[in-house]
PDB file of C-alpha atoms in Angstrom:
ATOM      1  CA  UNK A 258       1.711 -17.921  47.511  1.00  0.00           C
ATOM      2  CA  UNK A 259      -1.542 -16.630  45.964  1.00  0.00           C
ATOM      3  CA  UNK A 260       0.286 -13.509  44.796  1.00  0.00           C
ATOM      4  CA  UNK A 261       2.938 -15.608  43.045  1.00  0.00           C
ATOM      5  CA  UNK A 262       0.279 -17.718  41.293  1.00  0.00           C
ATOM      6  CA  UNK A 263      -1.617 -14.582  40.240  1.00  0.00           C
ATOM      7  CA  UNK A 264       1.601 -13.057  38.919  1.00  0.00           C
ATOM      8  CA  UNK A 265       2.438 -16.208  36.939  1.00  0.00           C
ATOM      9  CA  UNK A 266      -1.080 -16.320  35.467  1.00  0.00           C
ATOM     10  CA  UNK A 267      -0.926 -12.630  34.550  1.00  0.00           C
ATOM     11  CA  UNK A 268       2.472 -13.110  32.897  1.00  0.00           C
ATOM     12  CA  UNK A 269       1.139 -16.099  30.935  1.00  0.00           C
ATOM     13  CA  UNK A 270      -1.896 -14.118  29.760  1.00  0.00           C
ATOM     14  CA  UNK A 271       0.302 -11.212  28.669  1.00  0.00           C
ATOM     15  CA  UNK A 272       2.575 -13.604  26.786  1.00  0.00           C
ATOM     16  CA  UNK A 273      -0.410 -15.141  24.992  1.00  0.00           C
ATOM     17  CA  UNK A 274      -1.743 -11.693  24.119  1.00  0.00           C
ATOM     18  CA  UNK A 275       1.648 -10.659  22.728  1.00  0.00           C
ATOM     19  CA  UNK A 276       1.827 -13.816  20.599  1.00  0.00           C
ATOM     20  CA  UNK A 277      -1.620 -13.458  19.062  1.00  0.00           C
ATOM     21  CA  UNK A 278      -1.439 -13.419  15.325  1.00  0.00           C
ATOM     22  CA  UNK A 279      -3.013 -10.948  12.995  1.00  0.00           C
ATOM     23  CA  UNK A 280      -4.956 -12.561  10.162  1.00  0.00           C
ATOM     24  CA  UNK A 281      -3.131 -12.389   6.837  1.00  0.00           C
ATOM     25  CA  UNK A 282      -3.954  -9.571   4.436  1.00  0.00           C
ATOM     26  CA  UNK A 283      -6.441 -10.665   1.799  1.00  0.00           C
ATOM     27  CA  UNK A 284      -4.793 -10.871  -1.638  1.00  0.00           C
ATOM     28  CA  UNK A 285      -6.403 -10.246  -4.994  1.00  0.00           C
ATOM     29  CA  UNK A 286      -6.805 -13.421  -6.992  1.00  0.00           C
ATOM     30  CA  UNK A 287      -5.043 -13.904 -10.322  1.00  0.00           C
ATOM     31  CA  UNK A 288      -3.754 -10.389 -10.948  1.00  0.00           C
ATOM     32  CA  UNK A 289      -3.230  -9.799 -14.666  1.00  0.00           C
ATOM     33  CA  UNK A 290       0.103  -8.025 -14.371  1.00  0.00           C
ATOM     34  CA  UNK A 291      -0.085  -6.628 -17.898  1.00  0.00           C
ATOM     35  CA  UNK A 292      -3.460  -5.043 -17.102  1.00  0.00           C
ATOM     36  CA  UNK A 293      -2.054  -3.722 -13.812  1.00  0.00           C
ATOM     37  CA  UNK A 294       0.823  -1.889 -15.522  1.00  0.00           C
ATOM     38  CA  UNK A 295       0.600   1.849 -16.158  1.00  0.00           C
ATOM     39  CA  UNK A 296      -0.242   4.901 -14.059  1.00  0.00           C
ATOM     40  CA  UNK A 297      -2.145   4.789 -10.765  1.00  0.00           C
ATOM     41  CA  UNK A 298      -3.108   7.974  -8.897  1.00  0.00           C
ATOM     42  CA  UNK A 299      -2.672   7.644  -5.142  1.00  0.00           C
ATOM     43  CA  UNK A 300      -5.977   8.952  -3.772  1.00  0.00           C
ATOM     44  CA  UNK A 301      -5.539   8.018  -0.120  1.00  0.00           C
ATOM     45  CA  UNK A 302      -2.910   6.326   1.984  1.00  0.00           C
ATOM     46  CA  UNK A 303      -1.319   5.682   5.322  1.00  0.00           C
ATOM     47  CA  UNK A 304       1.969   7.130   4.138  1.00  0.00           C
ATOM     48  CA  UNK A 305       5.596   6.230   4.569  1.00  0.00           C
ATOM     49  CA  UNK A 306       7.827   9.009   5.888  1.00  0.00           C
ATOM     50  CA  UNK A 307       8.868  10.090   2.382  1.00  0.00           C
ATOM     51  CA  UNK A 308       5.296  10.743   1.243  1.00  0.00           C
ATOM     52  CA  UNK A 309       3.547  12.084   4.332  1.00  0.00           C
ATOM     53  CA  UNK A 310       2.876  15.452   2.643  1.00  0.00           C
ATOM     54  CA  UNK A 311       2.391  14.186  -0.912  1.00  0.00           C
ATOM     55  CA  UNK A 312       0.230  16.020  -3.447  1.00  0.00           C
ATOM     56  CA  UNK A 313      -0.432  14.706  -6.977  1.00  0.00           C
ATOM     57  CA  UNK A 314       1.072  11.311  -6.125  1.00  0.00           C
ATOM     58  CA  UNK A 315       1.274   8.889  -9.052  1.00  0.00           C
ATOM     59  CA  UNK A 316       2.721   5.370  -9.051  1.00  0.00           C
ATOM     60  CA  UNK A 317       3.653   3.992 -12.494  1.00  0.00           C
ATOM     61  CA  UNK A 318       4.486   0.371 -13.251  1.00  0.00           C
ATOM     62  CA  UNK A 319       6.241  -1.086 -16.286  1.00  0.00           C
ATOM     63  CA  UNK A 320       7.083  -4.746 -16.696  1.00  0.00           C
ATOM     64  CA  UNK A 321      10.805  -5.393 -17.244  1.00  0.00           C
ATOM     65  CA  UNK A 322      10.536  -9.188 -17.155  1.00  0.00           C
ATOM     66  CA  UNK A 323       7.897 -11.695 -16.039  1.00  0.00           C
ATOM     67  CA  UNK A 324       8.742 -11.160 -12.349  1.00  0.00           C
ATOM     68  CA  UNK A 325      10.405  -7.708 -12.350  1.00  0.00           C
ATOM     69  CA  UNK A 326       8.469  -4.419 -12.348  1.00  0.00           C
ATOM     70  CA  UNK A 327      10.110  -1.034 -12.951  1.00  0.00           C
ATOM     71  CA  UNK A 328       8.328   1.544 -10.829  1.00  0.00           C
ATOM     72  CA  UNK A 329       8.270   5.330 -10.833  1.00  0.00           C
ATOM     73  CA  UNK A 330       6.710   7.078  -7.857  1.00  0.00           C
ATOM     74  CA  UNK A 331       6.334  10.832  -8.189  1.00  0.00           C
ATOM     75  CA  UNK A 332       4.603  13.538  -6.182  1.00  0.00           C
ATOM     76  CA  UNK A 333       4.812  17.188  -5.195  1.00  0.00           C
ATOM     77  CA  UNK A 334       6.037  17.833  -1.662  1.00  0.00           C
ATOM     78  CA  UNK A 335       3.675  19.731   0.696  1.00  0.00           C
ATOM     79  CA  UNK A 336       1.451  21.387  -1.958  1.00  0.00           C
ATOM     80  CA  UNK A 337       0.524  21.339  -5.641  1.00  0.00           C
ATOM     81  CA  UNK A 338       3.455  23.611  -6.508  1.00  0.00           C
ATOM     82  CA  UNK A 339       5.910  21.934  -4.140  1.00  0.00           C
ATOM     83  CA  UNK A 340       9.174  20.332  -5.139  1.00  0.00           C
ATOM     84  CA  UNK A 341       8.628  17.268  -7.308  1.00  0.00           C
ATOM     85  CA  UNK A 342      10.002  14.103  -5.737  1.00  0.00           C
ATOM     86  CA  UNK A 343      10.672  11.074  -7.936  1.00  0.00           C
ATOM     87  CA  UNK A 344      11.648   7.595  -6.781  1.00  0.00           C
ATOM     88  CA  UNK A 345      12.416   4.487  -8.847  1.00  0.00           C
ATOM     89  CA  UNK A 346      11.917   1.352  -6.764  1.00  0.00           C
ATOM     90  CA  UNK A 347      11.808  -2.081  -8.356  1.00  0.00           C
ATOM     91  CA  UNK A 348       9.017  -4.570  -7.742  1.00  0.00           C
ATOM     92  CA  UNK A 349       9.680  -8.302  -7.645  1.00  0.00           C
ATOM     93  CA  UNK A 350       6.603 -10.517  -8.082  1.00  0.00           C
ATOM     94  CA  UNK A 351       6.791 -13.310  -5.510  1.00  0.00           C
ATOM     95  CA  UNK A 352       3.870 -15.609  -6.267  1.00  0.00           C
ATOM     96  CA  UNK A 353       1.797 -17.170  -9.023  1.00  0.00           C
ATOM     97  CA  UNK A 354      -1.236 -14.959  -8.330  1.00  0.00           C
ATOM     98  CA  UNK A 355       0.767 -11.801  -9.106  1.00  0.00           C
ATOM     99  CA  UNK A 356      -0.602 -10.195  -5.925  1.00  0.00           C
ATOM    100  CA  UNK A 357       2.414 -10.575  -3.650  1.00  0.00           C
ATOM    101  CA  UNK A 358       5.491  -8.474  -4.448  1.00  0.00           C
ATOM    102  CA  UNK A 359       8.607  -7.275  -2.739  1.00  0.00           C
ATOM    103  CA  UNK A 360       9.414  -3.622  -3.441  1.00  0.00           C
ATOM    104  CA  UNK A 361      13.038  -2.521  -3.347  1.00  0.00           C
ATOM    105  CA  UNK A 362      13.833   1.166  -2.857  1.00  0.00           C
ATOM    106  CA  UNK A 363      17.384   0.568  -1.659  1.00  0.00           C
ATOM    107  CA  UNK A 364      19.493  -2.517  -2.242  1.00  0.00           C
ATOM    108  CA  UNK A 365      19.455  -5.029  -0.558  1.00  0.00           C
ATOM    109  CA  UNK A 366      16.288  -4.149   1.398  1.00  0.00           C
ATOM    110  CA  UNK A 367      12.877  -5.216   0.120  1.00  0.00           C
ATOM    111  CA  UNK A 368       9.466  -4.376   1.585  1.00  0.00           C
ATOM    112  CA  UNK A 369       6.234  -6.287   1.358  1.00  0.00           C
ATOM    113  CA  UNK A 370       3.739  -5.067  -1.265  1.00  0.00           C
ATOM    114  CA  UNK A 371       0.380  -6.851  -1.440  1.00  0.00           C
ATOM    115  CA  UNK A 372      -2.222  -6.149  -4.096  1.00  0.00           C
ATOM    116  CA  UNK A 373      -5.119  -6.735  -1.741  1.00  0.00           C
ATOM    117  CA  UNK A 374      -7.807  -5.630  -4.156  1.00  0.00           C
ATOM    118  CA  UNK A 375      -8.096  -4.696  -7.806  1.00  0.00           C
ATOM    119  CA  UNK A 376     -11.446  -4.359  -9.535  1.00  0.00           C
ATOM    120  CA  UNK A 377     -12.333  -6.340 -12.646  1.00  0.00           C
ATOM    121  CA  UNK A 378     -11.649  -3.365 -14.948  1.00  0.00           C
ATOM    122  CA  UNK A 379      -8.293  -2.527 -13.322  1.00  0.00           C
ATOM    123  CA  UNK A 380      -9.507   0.964 -12.434  1.00  0.00           C
ATOM    124  CA  UNK A 381      -9.166   0.826  -8.609  1.00  0.00           C
ATOM    125  CA  UNK A 382      -6.694  -0.956  -6.351  1.00  0.00           C
ATOM    126  CA  UNK A 383      -5.598  -1.268  -2.742  1.00  0.00           C
ATOM    127  CA  UNK A 384      -1.983  -2.010  -1.870  1.00  0.00           C
ATOM    128  CA  UNK A 385      -1.486  -3.236   1.704  1.00  0.00           C
ATOM    129  CA  UNK A 386       1.067  -4.742   4.071  1.00  0.00           C
ATOM    130  CA  UNK A 387       0.762  -7.474   6.685  1.00  0.00           C
ATOM    131  CA  UNK A 388       2.024  -5.126   9.402  1.00  0.00           C
ATOM    132  CA  UNK A 389      -0.870  -2.780   8.595  1.00  0.00           C
ATOM    133  CA  UNK A 390       1.537   0.130   8.841  1.00  0.00           C
ATOM    134  CA  UNK A 391       1.086   1.501   5.308  1.00  0.00           C
ATOM    135  CA  UNK A 392      -1.672   1.305   2.710  1.00  0.00           C
ATOM    136  CA  UNK A 393      -2.409   2.930  -0.650  1.00  0.00           C
ATOM    137  CA  UNK A 394      -5.770   3.410  -2.364  1.00  0.00           C
ATOM    138  CA  UNK A 395      -5.176   4.116  -6.046  1.00  0.00           C
ATOM    139  CA  UNK A 396      -7.178   4.663  -9.205  1.00  0.00           C
ATOM    140  CA  UNK A 397      -6.557   5.243 -12.886  1.00  0.00           C
ATOM    141  CA  UNK A 398      -8.091   8.732 -12.579  1.00  0.00           C
ATOM    142  CA  UNK A 399      -7.159  11.477 -10.119  1.00  0.00           C
ATOM    143  CA  UNK A 400     -10.767  11.823  -8.933  1.00  0.00           C
ATOM    144  CA  UNK A 401     -13.377   9.147  -8.265  1.00  0.00           C
ATOM    145  CA  UNK A 402     -16.954   9.227  -7.010  1.00  0.00           C
ATOM    146  CA  UNK A 403     -17.385   9.721  -3.254  1.00  0.00           C
ATOM    147  CA  UNK A 404     -19.314   6.467  -2.833  1.00  0.00           C
ATOM    148  CA  UNK A 405     -16.546   4.507  -4.590  1.00  0.00           C
ATOM    149  CA  UNK A 406     -13.898   6.125  -2.350  1.00  0.00           C
ATOM    150  CA  UNK A 407     -15.948   5.295   0.730  1.00  0.00           C
ATOM    151  CA  UNK A 408     -16.260   1.667  -0.417  1.00  0.00           C
ATOM    152  CA  UNK A 409     -12.477   1.441  -0.901  1.00  0.00           C
ATOM    153  CA  UNK A 410     -11.816   2.970   2.525  1.00  0.00           C
ATOM    154  CA  UNK A 411     -14.264   0.491   4.054  1.00  0.00           C
ATOM    155  CA  UNK A 412     -12.282  -2.333   2.409  1.00  0.00           C
ATOM    156  CA  UNK A 413      -9.092  -0.960   3.987  1.00  0.00           C
ATOM    157  CA  UNK A 414     -10.741  -0.788   7.412  1.00  0.00           C
ATOM    158  CA  UNK A 415     -11.993  -4.379   6.971  1.00  0.00           C
ATOM    159  CA  UNK A 416      -8.347  -5.410   6.435  1.00  0.00           C
ATOM    160  CA  UNK A 417      -7.572  -4.200   9.962  1.00  0.00           C
ATOM    161  CA  UNK A 418      -6.400  -0.646   9.369  1.00  0.00           C
ATOM    162  CA  UNK A 419      -7.520   2.323  11.448  1.00  0.00           C
ATOM    163  CA  UNK A 420      -9.761   4.693   9.463  1.00  0.00           C
ATOM    164  CA  UNK A 421      -8.403   7.746  11.286  1.00  0.00           C
ATOM    165  CA  UNK A 422      -4.864   7.010  10.017  1.00  0.00           C
ATOM    166  CA  UNK A 423      -5.900   7.262   6.352  1.00  0.00           C
ATOM    167  CA  UNK A 424      -4.844  10.512   4.662  1.00  0.00           C
ATOM    168  CA  UNK A 425      -6.518  11.751   1.493  1.00  0.00           C
ATOM    169  CA  UNK A 426      -3.944  12.710  -1.150  1.00  0.00           C
ATOM    170  CA  UNK A 427      -4.816  15.973  -2.908  1.00  0.00           C
ATOM    171  CA  UNK A 428      -4.907  15.467  -6.682  1.00  0.00           C
ATOM    172  CA  UNK A 429      -5.162  17.823  -9.654  1.00  0.00           C
ATOM    173  CA  UNK A 430      -5.366  16.705 -13.260  1.00  0.00           C
ATOM    174  CA  UNK A 431      -1.846  16.912 -14.704  1.00  0.00           C
TER     175      UNK A 431
END
């Protein structure tokens, strides 16, 4: 009987552990979408499968309508002289703050895209996801100061990401 009770308690504890919730990703407040538009160099990321060997990665945003963002994502595959890959997903702004989007690479599928942080001058940003499976640290310039990069990585870690999963994206001035 004691074994059955112990088993039931263990099963209940495992079920509670499995149901624990991860805190939501912090969102930037009141993103000025017009200021956010333009080119962003991807300096570090936890990459998707299409960009795991990206060099010179740049994400460009252009507003098509108040809630629709045309996006161009380009990078060189595997090295600076590698094949250039170009993708054209569409962003759909989902909330009043401008920080929560859905990004569509292939119809009808849309992925979560959260502007977790953008500085006051719109020079540095962090794009995150609630699943904490992917993240992008981007800047308006292909190189930033080491202390600024470390501060951005620390912000990503504070969101619940694993530091060791973050890959630096090699950049050269284009």
